[in-house]
Amino acid sequence: MKEKLLDLLACPLCGGDILLSYVGKYEEKEIVEAVLSCKKCEREYKVVRGVPRFADLDKIEHDKAETAENFGWQWTHFTQEDKKYADQFLGWLQPVKPEFFKDKFVLEGGCGKGRHTSLAAEWGAKEIVGVDLSAAVESAFQATKHLPNAHIVQADIFKLPLKKSFDYAFSVGVLHHTPDPKKAFLSLASKVKKGGAISAWIYGAENNEWITRYVNPIREGFTSKINQPTLYQLSKLPTLGVFLASKLLYKPANSVAKPLAKHLFYNDYLNHLGTFGWREQHNIVFDHLVAPTAFYISKEEFETWWKEINSNNVEIIWHNQNSWCGFGQI
Ligand SMILES: [Zn+2]
């Protein structure tokens, strides 16, 4: 944890300022082990292995802990790098461009292992704070500690330990895995200053009926309950189906016979998947099978989120015909 992060932190319970009350260990400019305390209510929070901890995994609700744990395992095991990540990230953030980050205080709701936190830092954010509930913060911290403007915090998105001091908040692929996606969105938006902006990318209800009908029962009743190393192996089988279809059918069909390809089942998405290699596809399939909680949200419902925060100039963009990118000013 970098000391300047203190200016952005606030007690998740009373909103009080956070002070550094004891430092156990510094490593270069990082505070590695320490105790933080709330100026107002005097509650204490620890910094462990460089990450301030505002969430007690023993006390948070069971389903949230389960989601965090399942994704946490994945994020510490899928650590491959891919130059396509930046393009993929920008696809989810539409219409935001890298220049938008310049000199802004940025908040990421659900940073996983910090891939997007790094990109935001590299694109010139003044400070970027990545928040995650899961053990993936360990990887996120390692991946971002060399970046002077990047910070990782372990906390619950519903109880963010932050001041209302951000110019921009974003959350990609996370809100729909919380028990109440709209409430999580509102919580994130509550940390953005007037005149700031927010982006969210969520699974769409439209075109995903096949997932809600066929994949959800398997995920809820079986794959989110088995241990992850087993699921990791088992998920290679459906990945093989997706991999072969996307590489041998969708990609060639879209390059030689586009008008015909349009009629293929789920064409935009599977054609897009065809641009990824085996490991990234495996990652995506695993993602759909591992989460105990997943909501698929309609455009109509998504629009009500933005109305609730009185957002101006909202843009809601249909992405790969299976998900929604939202962007709006506050
Ligand atoms: Zn407090």
Short mmCIF file of C-alpha atoms and ligand atoms in Angstrom, two decimals:
data_model
loop_
_atom_site.label_atom_id
_atom_site.label_comp_id
_atom_site.label_asym_id
_atom_site.label_seq_id
_atom_site.Cartn_x
_atom_site.Cartn_y
_atom_site.Cartn_z
CA MET A 1 0.00 0.00 0.00
CA LYS A 2 1.29 3.41 -0.98
CA GLU A 3 0.87 6.05 1.71
CA LYS A 4 -0.98 8.47 -0.58
CA LEU A 5 -3.87 5.98 -0.75
CA LEU A 6 -4.84 7.14 2.76
CA ASP A 7 -6.25 10.36 1.25
CA LEU A 8 -8.81 8.33 -0.70
CA LEU A 9 -9.82 5.88 2.02
CA ALA A 10 -12.78 6.21 4.39
CA CYS A 11 -14.13 3.90 7.06
CA PRO A 12 -16.67 1.55 5.40
CA LEU A 13 -18.82 1.63 8.55
CA CYS A 14 -18.91 5.30 9.58
CA GLY A 15 -17.25 7.18 6.70
CA GLY A 16 -14.51 8.55 8.98
CA ASP A 17 -10.98 9.33 7.79
CA ILE A 18 -8.45 6.52 7.89
CA LEU A 19 -5.17 6.99 9.70
CA LEU A 20 -2.00 4.99 9.69
CA SER A 21 -1.65 3.99 13.33
CA TYR A 22 1.17 1.47 13.20
CA VAL A 23 3.62 0.33 10.53
CA GLY A 24 5.16 -3.10 10.96
CA LYS A 25 7.04 -3.33 7.70
CA TYR A 26 8.00 -1.10 4.78
CA GLU A 27 9.46 -2.41 1.54
CA GLU A 28 10.85 0.42 -0.54
CA LYS A 29 7.87 2.81 -0.74
CA GLU A 30 5.24 0.16 0.02
CA ILE A 31 3.62 -0.28 3.41
CA VAL A 32 3.57 -4.06 3.64
CA GLU A 33 2.31 -4.77 7.17
CA ALA A 34 0.42 -2.14 9.15
CA VAL A 35 -2.64 -1.23 11.17
CA LEU A 36 -5.03 1.45 9.95
CA SER A 37 -7.61 3.04 12.17
CA CYS A 38 -10.74 5.12 11.75
CA LYS A 39 -10.41 8.61 13.17
CA LYS A 40 -14.10 8.69 14.06
CA CYS A 41 -15.12 5.23 15.35
CA GLU A 42 -11.61 3.92 16.07
CA ARG A 43 -12.19 0.63 14.29
CA GLU A 44 -8.98 -0.96 13.11
CA TYR A 45 -8.16 -2.46 9.72
CA LYS A 46 -5.04 -4.36 8.78
CA VAL A 47 -2.63 -4.06 5.91
CA VAL A 48 -1.48 -7.59 5.11
CA ARG A 49 1.07 -8.42 2.39
CA GLY A 50 0.76 -4.86 1.06
CA VAL A 51 -3.03 -4.83 0.76
CA PRO A 52 -5.39 -2.95 3.10
CA ARG A 53 -8.12 -5.36 4.20
CA PHE A 54 -11.61 -3.99 4.81
CA ALA A 55 -13.48 -7.24 4.26
CA ASP A 56 -13.62 -10.04 6.72
CA LEU A 57 -14.23 -13.15 4.65
CA ASP A 58 -15.52 -15.01 7.71
CA LYS A 59 -18.25 -12.47 8.28
CA ILE A 60 -19.47 -11.66 4.78
CA GLU A 61 -22.52 -13.40 3.47
CA HIS A 62 -22.00 -16.93 2.29
CA ASP A 63 -22.82 -16.43 -1.41
CA LYS A 64 -20.54 -13.42 -1.76
CA ALA A 65 -17.70 -15.28 -0.09
CA GLU A 66 -18.27 -18.24 -2.38
CA THR A 67 -18.14 -16.10 -5.54
CA ALA A 68 -15.00 -14.36 -4.33
CA GLU A 69 -13.37 -17.66 -3.48
CA ASN A 70 -14.24 -19.30 -6.81
CA PHE A 71 -13.00 -16.36 -8.89
CA GLY A 72 -10.02 -15.94 -6.61
CA TRP A 73 -8.81 -19.41 -7.46
CA GLN A 74 -9.23 -18.73 -11.16
CA TRP A 75 -7.38 -15.43 -11.04
CA THR A 76 -4.42 -16.95 -9.34
CA HIS A 77 -4.35 -19.79 -11.88
CA PHE A 78 -5.06 -18.10 -15.21
CA THR A 79 -2.08 -15.83 -15.29
CA GLN A 80 -1.27 -15.85 -18.99
CA GLU A 81 -0.70 -12.53 -20.65
CA ASP A 82 -2.37 -11.60 -23.89
CA LYS A 83 -1.85 -8.49 -25.97
CA LYS A 84 -5.52 -8.62 -26.91
CA TYR A 85 -6.52 -7.75 -23.35
CA ALA A 86 -6.35 -4.01 -23.97
CA ASP A 87 -8.65 -4.27 -27.01
CA GLN A 88 -11.00 -6.53 -25.11
CA PHE A 89 -11.07 -4.10 -22.19
CA LEU A 90 -11.82 -1.17 -24.51
CA GLY A 91 -14.60 -3.24 -26.09
CA TRP A 92 -16.24 -3.50 -22.68
CA LEU A 93 -15.66 0.17 -21.88
CA GLN A 94 -17.18 1.54 -25.09
CA PRO A 95 -17.24 4.45 -25.90
CA VAL A 96 -14.34 5.23 -23.53
CA LYS A 97 -10.84 5.54 -25.02
CA PRO A 98 -7.45 5.30 -23.26
CA GLU A 99 -7.05 9.14 -23.30
CA PHE A 100 -10.13 9.38 -21.08
CA PHE A 101 -8.15 8.02 -18.13
CA LYS A 102 -5.55 10.78 -18.23
CA ASP A 103 -5.17 12.61 -14.89
CA LYS A 104 -8.37 11.16 -13.44
CA PHE A 105 -8.98 9.58 -10.06
CA VAL A 106 -10.32 6.19 -11.12
CA LEU A 107 -12.08 3.44 -9.21
CA GLU A 108 -12.43 -0.13 -10.42
CA GLY A 109 -15.19 -2.25 -8.84
CA GLY A 110 -13.98 -5.86 -8.95
CA CYS A 111 -10.39 -5.77 -10.16
CA GLY A 112 -9.68 -9.52 -10.08
CA LYS A 113 -5.98 -10.01 -10.58
CA GLY A 114 -5.48 -6.40 -11.62
CA ARG A 115 -5.21 -6.67 -15.40
CA HIS A 116 -7.45 -3.63 -16.00
CA THR A 117 -6.01 -1.77 -13.03
CA SER A 118 -2.61 -1.97 -14.76
CA LEU A 119 -4.00 -0.75 -18.07
CA ALA A 120 -5.76 2.21 -16.39
CA ALA A 121 -2.50 3.10 -14.64
CA GLU A 122 -0.54 2.84 -17.89
CA TRP A 123 -3.11 5.03 -19.67
CA GLY A 124 -2.30 7.87 -17.32
CA ALA A 125 -4.87 7.77 -14.52
CA LYS A 126 -3.82 10.15 -11.74
CA GLU A 127 -4.58 7.35 -9.28
CA ILE A 128 -6.39 4.07 -9.91
CA VAL A 129 -7.86 2.11 -7.01
CA GLY A 130 -8.79 -1.50 -7.78
CA VAL A 131 -11.14 -3.08 -5.26
CA ASP A 132 -11.86 -6.79 -4.98
CA LEU A 133 -13.37 -9.04 -2.36
CA SER A 134 -11.43 -12.16 -3.27
CA ALA A 135 -7.97 -13.55 -2.68
CA ALA A 136 -7.17 -12.38 -6.22
CA VAL A 137 -5.99 -9.12 -4.56
CA GLU A 138 -2.76 -11.01 -3.81
CA SER A 139 -2.05 -11.36 -7.56
CA ALA A 140 -3.41 -7.88 -8.28
CA PHE A 141 -1.00 -6.36 -5.77
CA GLN A 142 1.97 -8.22 -7.24
CA ALA A 143 0.93 -7.20 -10.77
CA THR A 144 0.56 -3.49 -9.98
CA LYS A 145 2.90 -2.57 -7.13
CA HIS A 146 5.56 -1.25 -9.53
CA LEU A 147 3.06 1.30 -10.89
CA PRO A 148 3.26 4.49 -8.79
CA ASN A 149 -0.39 5.40 -9.45
CA ALA A 150 -2.02 1.96 -8.84
CA HIS A 151 -3.59 0.80 -5.57
CA ILE A 152 -5.27 -2.45 -4.55
CA VAL A 153 -7.80 -2.73 -1.73
CA GLN A 154 -9.63 -5.80 -0.45
CA ALA A 155 -13.22 -4.79 0.24
CA ASP A 156 -16.87 -5.50 -0.41
CA ILE A 157 -18.34 -3.51 -3.32
CA PHE A 158 -21.44 -2.88 -1.17
CA LYS A 159 -19.33 -1.32 1.61
CA LEU A 160 -16.59 0.55 -0.20
CA PRO A 161 -13.94 2.00 2.14
CA LEU A 162 -13.55 5.11 -0.02
CA LYS A 163 -14.37 8.78 -0.12
CA LYS A 164 -16.58 10.30 -2.79
CA SER A 165 -13.50 11.52 -4.59
CA PHE A 166 -13.40 9.78 -7.96
CA ASP A 167 -13.70 11.24 -11.46
CA TYR A 168 -14.49 7.91 -13.05
CA ALA A 169 -15.57 4.47 -11.89
CA PHE A 170 -15.81 1.33 -13.98
CA SER A 171 -16.77 -2.28 -13.46
CA VAL A 172 -16.45 -4.95 -16.12
CA GLY A 173 -18.00 -8.38 -15.73
CA VAL A 174 -18.45 -8.13 -11.98
CA LEU A 175 -21.79 -6.53 -11.04
CA HIS A 176 -23.82 -9.46 -12.45
CA HIS A 177 -21.95 -11.83 -10.11
CA THR A 178 -23.01 -9.96 -6.98
CA PRO A 179 -26.23 -10.83 -5.10
CA ASP A 180 -27.75 -7.46 -6.11
CA PRO A 181 -26.18 -6.03 -9.31
CA LYS A 182 -28.13 -2.75 -9.25
CA LYS A 183 -27.25 -2.08 -5.62
CA ALA A 184 -23.57 -2.80 -6.37
CA PHE A 185 -23.73 -0.33 -9.28
CA LEU A 186 -25.29 2.35 -7.04
CA SER A 187 -22.63 1.75 -4.42
CA LEU A 188 -19.90 2.27 -7.02
CA ALA A 189 -21.62 5.39 -8.40
CA SER A 190 -21.86 6.85 -4.89
CA LYS A 191 -18.06 7.27 -4.88
CA VAL A 192 -18.01 9.37 -8.07
CA LYS A 193 -17.98 13.16 -7.75
CA LYS A 194 -20.54 15.35 -9.52
CA GLY A 195 -19.38 15.84 -13.09
CA GLY A 196 -17.64 12.45 -13.10
CA ALA A 197 -18.57 9.38 -15.11
CA ILE A 198 -19.21 5.67 -14.74
CA SER A 199 -18.94 2.62 -17.02
CA ALA A 200 -20.41 -0.83 -16.47
CA TRP A 201 -20.34 -3.96 -18.56
CA ILE A 202 -22.85 -6.67 -17.74
CA TYR A 203 -24.24 -9.92 -19.20
CA GLY A 204 -27.39 -9.24 -21.21
CA ALA A 205 -30.64 -11.16 -20.78
CA GLU A 206 -31.27 -10.83 -24.51
CA ASN A 207 -29.79 -13.64 -26.64
CA ASN A 208 -28.66 -15.48 -23.52
CA GLU A 209 -31.85 -17.46 -23.02
CA TRP A 210 -29.88 -20.60 -23.90
CA ILE A 211 -27.52 -19.91 -21.02
CA THR A 212 -30.29 -19.20 -18.55
CA ARG A 213 -32.13 -22.30 -19.74
CA TYR A 214 -29.33 -24.86 -20.17
CA VAL A 215 -26.09 -23.61 -18.61
CA ASN A 216 -27.49 -22.02 -15.43
CA PRO A 217 -28.98 -25.22 -13.99
CA ILE A 218 -25.65 -27.00 -14.57
CA ARG A 219 -23.70 -24.11 -13.03
CA GLU A 220 -26.00 -23.67 -10.03
CA GLY A 221 -26.49 -27.35 -9.29
CA PHE A 222 -23.09 -28.75 -10.16
CA THR A 223 -20.13 -26.82 -11.57
CA SER A 224 -20.06 -23.99 -8.99
CA LYS A 225 -20.09 -26.58 -6.23
CA ILE A 226 -17.29 -28.93 -7.28
CA ASN A 227 -13.68 -28.11 -6.52
CA GLN A 228 -11.96 -25.81 -8.95
CA PRO A 229 -9.03 -27.99 -10.01
CA THR A 230 -11.59 -30.62 -11.07
CA LEU A 231 -13.76 -28.05 -12.85
CA TYR A 232 -10.63 -26.70 -14.52
CA GLN A 233 -10.03 -30.14 -16.04
CA LEU A 234 -13.71 -30.85 -16.81
CA SER A 235 -14.23 -27.47 -18.48
CA LYS A 236 -11.69 -28.43 -21.15
CA LEU A 237 -14.38 -30.59 -22.76
CA PRO A 238 -16.95 -27.82 -23.49
CA THR A 239 -13.99 -25.53 -24.35
CA LEU A 240 -12.93 -28.01 -27.03
CA GLY A 241 -16.41 -27.78 -28.60
CA VAL A 242 -16.33 -23.97 -28.55
CA PHE A 243 -12.71 -23.87 -29.78
CA LEU A 244 -13.31 -26.14 -32.77
CA ALA A 245 -16.58 -24.44 -33.73
CA SER A 246 -15.10 -20.94 -33.48
CA LYS A 247 -11.89 -21.77 -35.34
CA LEU A 248 -13.17 -24.20 -37.98
CA LEU A 249 -16.64 -22.86 -38.64
CA TYR A 250 -17.31 -19.30 -37.40
CA LYS A 251 -13.99 -17.66 -38.27
CA PRO A 252 -13.71 -19.05 -41.81
CA ALA A 253 -17.45 -18.52 -42.46
CA ASN A 254 -17.17 -14.88 -41.40
CA SER A 255 -14.21 -14.23 -43.64
CA VAL A 256 -15.52 -15.89 -46.80
CA ALA A 257 -19.31 -15.76 -46.53
CA LYS A 258 -20.32 -12.96 -44.17
CA PRO A 259 -24.00 -12.69 -45.28
CA LEU A 260 -24.45 -16.41 -44.61
CA ALA A 261 -22.42 -16.39 -41.38
CA LYS A 262 -24.86 -13.87 -39.90
CA HIS A 263 -27.42 -16.64 -39.67
CA LEU A 264 -25.19 -18.89 -37.58
CA PHE A 265 -26.19 -19.44 -33.98
CA TYR A 266 -24.70 -16.73 -31.75
CA ASN A 267 -22.48 -15.62 -34.64
CA ASP A 268 -21.04 -12.30 -33.37
CA TYR A 269 -19.94 -13.78 -30.09
CA LEU A 270 -18.49 -17.04 -31.41
CA ASN A 271 -16.72 -15.22 -34.24
CA HIS A 272 -15.22 -12.87 -31.65
CA LEU A 273 -14.17 -15.84 -29.51
CA GLY A 274 -12.40 -17.23 -32.58
CA THR A 275 -9.83 -14.45 -32.27
CA PHE A 276 -8.70 -15.87 -28.92
CA GLY A 277 -6.40 -18.78 -28.31
CA TRP A 278 -7.16 -21.94 -26.38
CA ARG A 279 -6.27 -20.62 -22.93
CA GLU A 280 -8.37 -17.48 -23.18
CA GLN A 281 -11.33 -19.50 -24.44
CA HIS A 282 -10.86 -21.96 -21.60
CA ASN A 283 -10.84 -19.00 -19.21
CA ILE A 284 -14.17 -17.73 -20.61
CA VAL A 285 -15.87 -21.14 -20.46
CA PHE A 286 -14.60 -21.66 -16.92
CA ASP A 287 -16.01 -18.23 -16.04
CA HIS A 288 -19.51 -19.22 -17.10
CA LEU A 289 -19.36 -22.42 -15.07
CA VAL A 290 -17.67 -21.36 -11.86
CA ALA A 291 -19.82 -18.54 -10.47
CA PRO A 292 -22.43 -19.43 -7.86
CA THR A 293 -24.25 -16.17 -8.69
CA ALA A 294 -24.85 -14.82 -12.20
CA PHE A 295 -27.60 -12.48 -13.38
CA TYR A 296 -28.48 -11.79 -17.01
CA ILE A 297 -29.82 -8.25 -17.29
CA SER A 298 -32.14 -6.79 -19.92
CA LYS A 299 -31.56 -3.39 -21.53
CA GLU A 300 -34.79 -2.14 -19.98
CA GLU A 301 -33.63 -3.09 -16.51
CA PHE A 302 -30.13 -1.70 -17.12
CA GLU A 303 -31.65 1.65 -18.13
CA THR A 304 -33.34 1.96 -14.73
CA TRP A 305 -29.90 1.86 -13.04
CA TRP A 306 -28.82 4.98 -14.91
CA LYS A 307 -32.12 6.77 -14.22
CA GLU A 308 -31.60 6.16 -10.53
CA ILE A 309 -28.25 7.99 -10.52
CA ASN A 310 -29.72 10.79 -12.70
CA SER A 311 -27.03 10.15 -15.26
CA ASN A 312 -26.72 12.45 -18.27
CA ASN A 313 -25.84 11.45 -21.82
CA VAL A 314 -26.14 7.74 -21.10
CA GLU A 315 -24.90 5.48 -23.86
CA ILE A 316 -25.91 1.85 -23.74
CA ILE A 317 -24.15 -0.25 -26.35
CA TRP A 318 -24.97 -3.83 -27.36
CA HIS A 319 -21.72 -5.80 -27.24
CA ASN A 320 -21.14 -9.02 -29.19
CA GLN A 321 -24.92 -9.47 -29.17
CA ASN A 322 -24.83 -10.87 -25.66
CA SER A 323 -23.98 -8.11 -23.21
CA TRP A 324 -24.43 -4.41 -22.43
CA CYS A 325 -21.83 -1.67 -22.10
CA GLY A 326 -23.13 1.38 -20.27
CA PHE A 327 -21.49 4.78 -19.94
CA GLY A 328 -22.89 7.93 -18.41
CA GLN A 329 -22.03 11.12 -16.58
CA ILE A 330 -23.09 11.83 -13.05
ZN ZN B 1 -15.28 4.37 11.45
#
